[in-house]
């Protein structure tokens, strides 16, 4: 389980996800199981993602760790309700994220995801978590990336700490 579904299992349930989101190694079409819609998000490098097993009445679910969930949220903004929703979820998810685990996941994740997450964690005042990402951004030779990859970034203000071009305003629902 991943993205908003995983965030809800970690206690960041500001809004209940409309779909059950599952990470798979190859693309797969959505399915419906009665009232539940299952959305598959493909990520070829998902095999190393740390998971937590959760017992349910019907099965054991493998849920991405809170740290992995945070990085995947910024990696798939269109599947997570956009940056405003991601910031709201991160504000709630922050208490479930282990600082050391986040630093370890930052080494595995695409650098642009780490940069965007660092900026968003700063926006939601999760400064200790953000600080754990900073060494990875600088050690990996980051270059500026757009906060919202779907919006042009020409002339956007630059967050020097995270090397992120602020091409959109992010607001939380909290």
XYZ file of N, CA and C in Angstrom:
522
model
N 0.847 -1.154 0.000
C 0.000 0.000 0.000
C 0.903 1.230 0.000
N 0.466 2.280 -0.670
C 1.321 3.438 -0.870
C 0.517 4.737 -0.862
N 1.232 5.839 -0.997
C 0.692 7.191 -1.127
C -0.372 7.499 -0.072
N -1.539 7.977 -0.499
C -2.555 8.428 0.455
C -3.102 7.286 1.305
N -3.192 6.086 0.733
C -3.662 4.931 1.507
C -2.677 4.615 2.637
N -1.390 4.633 2.334
C -0.370 4.377 3.353
C -0.353 5.494 4.389
N -0.475 6.731 3.939
C -0.481 7.856 4.869
C -1.629 7.723 5.866
N -2.786 7.287 5.396
C -3.928 7.095 6.288
C -3.621 6.026 7.336
N -2.950 4.955 6.942
C -2.580 3.916 7.905
C -1.569 4.410 8.928
N -0.800 5.425 8.572
C 0.178 5.999 9.503
C -0.414 7.133 10.331
N -1.712 7.363 10.211
C -2.377 8.362 11.036
C -2.589 9.705 10.372
N -2.195 9.860 9.136
C -2.394 11.118 8.413
C -3.674 10.990 7.589
N -4.780 11.020 8.267
C -6.060 10.762 7.608
C -6.924 12.012 7.589
N -6.332 13.123 7.202
C -7.089 14.375 7.126
C -8.317 14.188 6.243
N -8.105 13.547 5.113
C -9.207 13.208 4.216
C -9.032 11.752 3.823
N -10.108 10.987 3.930
C -10.025 9.574 3.566
C -9.790 9.463 2.062
N -8.801 8.647 1.653
C -8.550 8.482 0.218
C -9.773 7.882 -0.487
N -10.008 8.319 -1.703
C -11.133 7.818 -2.486
C -10.821 6.465 -3.113
N -9.536 6.160 -3.199
C -9.098 4.910 -3.809
C -8.085 4.239 -2.898
N -8.020 2.945 -3.008
C -7.000 2.169 -2.323
C -5.805 2.141 -3.270
N -4.667 2.711 -2.855
C -3.518 2.843 -3.736
C -2.453 1.797 -3.405
N -2.017 1.102 -4.459
C -1.053 0.017 -4.318
C 0.101 0.265 -5.285
N 1.335 0.115 -4.788
C 2.519 0.254 -5.629
C 2.859 -1.111 -6.223
N 3.103 -1.111 -7.527
C 3.458 -2.344 -8.240
C 4.669 -2.058 -9.133
N 5.421 -3.096 -9.510
C 6.619 -2.853 -10.313
C 6.347 -2.508 -11.775
N 5.178 -2.876 -12.306
C 4.841 -2.600 -13.704
C 3.445 -2.001 -13.789
N 3.171 -1.200 -14.813
C 1.842 -0.593 -14.957
C 0.726 -1.638 -14.980
N -0.372 -1.252 -14.369
C -1.538 -2.123 -14.306
C -2.789 -1.248 -14.227
N -3.866 -1.661 -14.848
C -5.110 -0.888 -14.839
C -5.799 -0.954 -13.482
N -6.589 0.080 -13.200
C -7.399 0.100 -11.987
C -8.405 -1.043 -12.007
N -8.791 -1.448 -10.814
C -9.851 -2.441 -10.703
C -10.847 -1.984 -9.644
N -12.022 -2.533 -9.696
C -13.039 -2.292 -8.676
C -13.336 -3.607 -7.985
N -13.382 -3.551 -6.682
C -13.742 -4.702 -5.863
C -14.935 -4.270 -5.017
N -16.121 -4.480 -5.546
C -17.311 -3.997 -4.856
C -17.306 -2.480 -4.835
N -17.348 -1.906 -3.648
C -17.369 -0.448 -3.488
C -15.973 0.175 -3.531
N -14.945 -0.660 -3.508
C -13.571 -0.171 -3.415
C -12.922 -0.121 -4.793
N -12.324 1.037 -5.096
C -11.532 1.176 -6.309
C -10.063 1.002 -5.923
N -9.355 0.161 -6.658
C -7.935 -0.060 -6.404
C -7.148 0.577 -7.542
N -6.275 1.498 -7.181
C -5.431 2.191 -8.151
C -4.009 1.665 -8.003
N -3.428 1.235 -9.105
C -2.067 0.724 -9.096
C -1.130 1.817 -9.605
N -0.077 2.088 -8.858
C 0.940 3.056 -9.246
C 2.213 2.253 -9.491
N 2.808 2.424 -10.658
C 3.988 1.621 -10.974
C 5.278 2.358 -10.621
N 6.186 1.598 -10.037
C 7.527 2.093 -9.702
C 8.474 0.906 -9.797
N 9.328 0.947 -10.782
C 10.236 -0.158 -11.036
C 11.204 -0.443 -9.897
N 11.531 0.580 -9.095
C 12.517 0.415 -8.026
C 11.863 0.234 -6.662
N 10.675 -0.309 -6.638
C 9.946 -0.406 -5.376
C 10.412 -1.556 -4.483
N 11.173 -2.479 -5.014
C 11.545 -3.689 -4.265
C 12.232 -3.385 -2.936
N 13.024 -2.348 -2.857
C 13.739 -2.033 -1.623
C 12.978 -1.148 -0.661
N 11.756 -0.805 -0.978
C 10.973 0.084 -0.121
C 10.669 -0.585 1.218
N 11.012 0.072 2.329
C 10.693 -0.520 3.628
C 9.186 -0.509 3.859
N 8.672 -1.607 4.381
C 7.231 -1.724 4.624
C 6.974 -2.163 6.054
N 5.771 -1.914 6.499
C 5.267 -2.379 7.788
C 4.098 -3.300 7.477
N 4.026 -4.397 8.151
C 2.893 -5.297 7.933
C 1.798 -4.958 8.926
N 0.582 -4.868 8.413
C -0.599 -4.559 9.224
C -1.613 -5.680 9.064
N -2.052 -6.222 10.184
C -3.070 -7.262 10.142
C -4.442 -6.625 10.004
N -5.231 -7.171 9.110
C -6.624 -6.752 8.949
C -7.475 -8.019 9.067
N -8.782 -7.874 9.195
C -9.630 -9.067 9.288
C -9.528 -9.984 8.068
N -9.160 -9.447 6.910
C -9.154 -10.251 5.695
C -7.762 -10.644 5.187
N -6.726 -9.893 5.586
C -5.391 -10.177 5.048
C -4.337 -9.389 5.822
N -3.091 -9.696 5.524
C -1.978 -8.906 6.039
C -1.602 -7.920 4.935
N -1.621 -6.634 5.262
C -1.269 -5.598 4.284
C 0.178 -5.191 4.473
N 0.850 -4.962 3.374
C 2.213 -4.426 3.407
C 2.102 -2.935 3.090
N 2.401 -2.106 4.086
C 2.245 -0.664 3.981
C 3.621 -0.022 3.932
N 3.848 0.846 2.956
C 5.121 1.567 2.885
C 5.358 2.304 4.197
N 6.609 2.340 4.644
C 6.934 3.064 5.888
C 6.540 4.524 5.740
N 6.418 5.209 6.856
C 6.050 6.629 6.821
C 7.081 7.442 6.042
N 8.362 7.111 6.193
C 9.425 7.830 5.468
C 9.301 7.591 3.966
N 9.109 6.334 3.574
C 8.948 6.024 2.153
C 7.692 6.678 1.600
N 6.633 6.684 2.375
C 5.375 7.309 1.956
C 5.579 8.794 1.684
N 6.293 9.481 2.562
C 6.532 10.922 2.377
C 7.248 11.188 1.057
N 8.274 10.413 0.766
C 9.015 10.611 -0.482
C 8.173 10.239 -1.697
N 7.399 9.176 -1.595
C 6.558 8.779 -2.723
C 5.454 9.799 -2.985
N 4.948 10.432 -1.939
C 3.923 11.468 -2.134
C 4.438 12.588 -3.034
N 5.662 13.063 -2.775
C 6.194 14.149 -3.604
C 6.619 13.640 -4.975
N 6.866 12.347 -5.081
C 7.235 11.764 -6.366
C 6.054 11.548 -7.296
N 4.872 11.462 -6.734
C 3.657 11.215 -7.521
C 2.575 12.226 -7.149
N 2.841 13.516 -7.353
C 1.873 14.534 -6.893
C 0.497 14.415 -7.551
N 0.436 13.997 -8.804
C -0.856 13.860 -9.478
C -1.699 12.744 -8.865
N -1.052 11.732 -8.322
C -1.770 10.617 -7.696
C -2.102 10.890 -6.236
N -1.578 11.987 -5.702
C -1.740 12.298 -4.279
C -2.528 13.579 -4.039
N -3.250 14.032 -5.033
C -4.116 15.196 -4.836
C -3.431 16.543 -4.964
N -2.219 16.588 -5.499
C -1.515 17.849 -5.698
C -0.708 18.275 -4.484
N 0.090 19.310 -4.663
C 1.027 19.742 -3.620
C 0.343 20.281 -2.373
N -0.788 20.957 -2.511
C -1.500 21.449 -1.325
C -1.927 20.279 -0.443
N -2.503 19.255 -1.070
C -2.927 18.078 -0.311
C -1.724 17.354 0.279
N -0.643 17.257 -0.487
C 0.562 16.589 0.013
C 1.093 17.323 1.241
N 1.131 18.645 1.206
C 1.613 19.414 2.360
C 0.732 19.165 3.577
N -0.577 19.111 3.379
C -1.498 18.833 4.488
C -1.228 17.452 5.063
N -1.070 16.466 4.209
C -0.790 15.097 4.655
C 0.564 15.044 5.361
N 1.579 15.710 4.815
C 2.906 15.708 5.443
C 2.875 16.315 6.842
N 2.075 17.363 7.037
C 1.972 17.979 8.358
C 1.483 16.965 9.387
N 0.579 16.076 8.975
C 0.065 15.049 9.880
C 0.975 13.825 9.941
N 1.583 13.487 8.832
C 2.437 12.309 8.742
C 3.768 12.513 9.464
N 4.196 13.750 9.619
C 5.514 14.061 10.176
C 5.769 13.376 11.515
N 4.755 13.284 12.369
C 4.980 12.670 13.682
C 5.250 11.173 13.594
N 4.862 10.531 12.501
C 5.091 9.092 12.341
C 6.412 8.779 11.640
N 7.099 9.793 11.118
C 8.329 9.569 10.351
C 9.534 9.518 11.275
N 10.304 8.455 11.134
C 11.543 8.297 11.875
C 12.647 9.048 11.123
N 13.372 9.914 11.812
C 14.391 10.755 11.189
C 15.477 9.911 10.505
N 15.956 8.888 11.175
C 17.018 8.053 10.597
C 16.510 7.273 9.386
N 15.287 6.789 9.461
C 14.724 6.057 8.335
C 14.523 6.987 7.141
N 14.137 8.237 7.402
C 13.969 9.205 6.321
C 15.309 9.481 5.640
N 16.353 9.626 6.427
C 17.685 9.855 5.852
C 18.112 8.666 5.002
N 17.822 7.455 5.455
C 18.167 6.257 4.682
C 17.364 6.195 3.384
N 16.092 6.507 3.441
C 15.251 6.504 2.241
C 15.695 7.581 1.257
N 16.200 8.700 1.769
C 16.670 9.791 0.909
C 17.823 9.328 0.021
N 18.612 8.389 0.496
C 19.717 7.860 -0.310
C 19.201 7.022 -1.484
N 18.036 6.420 -1.334
C 17.452 5.568 -2.377
C 16.581 6.335 -3.359
N 16.014 7.421 -2.926
C 15.019 8.145 -3.717
C 15.672 9.043 -4.766
N 14.935 9.354 -5.827
C 15.432 10.347 -6.786
C 15.717 11.675 -6.069
N 16.795 12.314 -6.445
C 17.220 13.543 -5.783
C 16.142 14.629 -5.835
N 15.447 14.769 -6.948
C 14.400 15.795 -7.043
C 13.301 15.567 -6.000
N 12.984 14.319 -5.699
C 11.985 14.024 -4.667
C 12.477 14.511 -3.313
N 13.758 14.269 -3.032
C 14.344 14.676 -1.751
C 14.309 16.196 -1.630
N 14.661 16.888 -2.703
C 14.645 18.355 -2.690
C 13.231 18.883 -2.418
N 12.253 18.361 -3.149
C 10.872 18.825 -2.978
C 10.359 18.506 -1.575
N 10.674 17.311 -1.081
C 10.232 16.944 0.258
C 10.873 17.848 1.304
N 12.159 18.126 1.164
C 12.814 19.030 2.104
C 12.135 20.387 2.151
N 11.820 20.918 0.983
C 11.135 22.212 0.934
C 9.764 22.125 1.603
N 8.990 21.083 1.279
C 7.640 20.967 1.841
C 7.666 20.714 3.348
N 8.630 19.955 3.832
C 8.749 19.753 5.276
C 9.074 21.069 5.976
N 9.843 21.913 5.320
C 10.118 23.245 5.871
C 8.835 24.071 5.914
N 8.039 23.986 4.856
C 6.766 24.720 4.787
C 5.833 24.318 5.929
N 5.804 23.021 6.277
C 4.890 22.542 7.320
C 5.553 22.498 8.699
N 6.696 23.155 8.839
C 7.406 23.293 10.115
C 7.877 21.968 10.715
N 8.273 21.034 9.882
C 8.871 19.783 10.353
C 10.379 19.912 10.167
N 10.965 20.842 10.901
C 12.355 21.229 10.670
C 13.362 20.119 10.956
N 13.124 19.275 11.960
C 14.077 18.195 12.252
C 14.120 17.190 11.099
N 12.962 16.876 10.554
C 12.911 15.958 9.415
C 13.582 16.587 8.195
N 13.284 17.854 7.962
C 13.892 18.548 6.826
C 15.412 18.557 6.964
N 15.903 18.838 8.154
C 17.354 18.904 8.374
C 18.029 17.572 8.065
N 17.321 16.451 8.274
C 17.931 15.147 7.993
C 18.126 14.914 6.497
N 17.412 15.655 5.667
C 17.524 15.507 4.222
C 18.605 16.395 3.613
N 18.908 17.474 4.281
C 19.821 18.472 3.726
C 21.183 17.917 3.306
N 21.844 17.065 4.111
C 23.145 16.541 3.674
C 23.066 15.771 2.359
N 21.953 15.093 2.112
C 21.804 14.308 0.882
C 21.675 15.202 -0.339
N 21.007 16.329 -0.160
C 20.837 17.268 -1.270
C 22.190 17.846 -1.668
N 22.978 18.233 -0.692
C 24.275 18.851 -0.988
C 25.318 17.827 -1.440
N 25.302 16.639 -0.852
C 26.293 15.618 -1.209
C 26.074 15.069 -2.616
N 24.838 15.087 -3.076
C 24.544 14.499 -4.384
C 24.586 15.528 -5.517
N 25.036 16.751 -5.214
C 25.211 17.752 -6.268
C 23.915 18.177 -6.926
N 22.967 18.564 -6.124
C 21.644 18.939 -6.636
C 21.708 20.159 -7.541
N 20.840 20.148 -8.528
C 20.642 21.326 -9.377
C 19.185 21.733 -9.200
N 18.839 22.987 -9.519
C 17.471 23.461 -9.260
C 16.411 22.649 -10.011
N 15.331 22.304 -9.263
C 14.176 21.614 -9.833
C 12.922 22.414 -9.492
N 11.919 22.296 -10.330
C 10.649 22.971 -10.076
C 9.922 22.264 -8.938
N 9.314 23.052 -8.061
C 8.510 22.467 -6.993
C 7.358 21.672 -7.601
N 6.679 22.275 -8.565
C 5.603 21.587 -9.282
C 6.107 21.292 -10.689
N 6.432 20.031 -10.961
C 7.009 19.707 -12.275
C 6.046 19.914 -13.441
N 4.763 20.116 -13.167
C 3.791 20.290 -14.250
C 3.561 21.761 -14.606
N 4.253 22.665 -13.917
C 4.072 24.105 -14.127
C 5.406 24.707 -14.569
N 5.392 25.608 -15.557
C 6.653 26.253 -15.953
C 7.321 26.945 -14.759
N 8.647 26.910 -14.746
C 9.393 27.471 -13.616
C 10.222 28.688 -13.986
N 10.149 29.141 -15.234
C 10.948 30.298 -15.660
C 10.601 31.515 -14.800
N 11.626 32.118 -14.213
C 11.447 33.318 -13.403
C 10.935 33.061 -12.001
N 10.777 31.807 -11.599
C 10.262 31.479 -10.263
C 11.324 31.777 -9.206
N 10.888 32.193 -8.010
C 11.848 32.396 -6.912
C 12.561 31.086 -6.592
N 13.753 31.190 -6.042
C 14.621 30.034 -5.821
C 14.809 29.818 -4.322
N 14.471 28.633 -3.830
C 14.781 28.245 -2.458
C 16.206 27.691 -2.495
N 17.151 28.492 -2.039
C 18.573 28.153 -2.146
C 18.915 26.920 -1.312
N 18.305 26.791 -0.145
C 18.605 25.657 0.730
C 18.307 24.326 0.036
N 17.160 24.244 -0.635
C 16.728 22.982 -1.240
C 16.949 22.937 -2.751
N 17.400 24.037 -3.313
C 17.580 24.132 -4.765
C 16.268 23.789 -5.486
N 15.206 24.457 -5.020
C 13.868 24.255 -5.572
C 13.371 25.592 -6.109
N 12.827 25.574 -7.325
C 12.215 26.755 -7.920
C 10.756 26.781 -7.484
N 10.375 27.814 -6.750
C 9.033 27.914 -6.169
C 8.079 28.435 -7.237
N 7.582 27.541 -8.061
C 6.726 27.918 -9.185
C 5.240 27.781 -8.879
N 4.916 27.557 -7.610
C 3.527 27.508 -7.168
C 3.478 27.812 -5.680
N 2.348 28.310 -5.224
C 2.162 28.580 -3.796
C 1.508 27.347 -3.176
N 2.084 26.852 -2.095
C 1.556 25.669 -1.423
C 0.855 26.107 -0.138
N -0.393 25.661 0.000
C -1.188 25.982 1.189
C -1.752 24.688 1.757
N -1.712 24.573 3.076
C -2.279 23.380 3.730
C -3.711 23.663 4.165
N -4.442 22.604 4.436
C -5.812 22.733 4.922
C -5.863 22.805 6.454
N -4.721 22.830 7.104
C -4.694 22.839 8.572
C -4.657 24.227 9.121
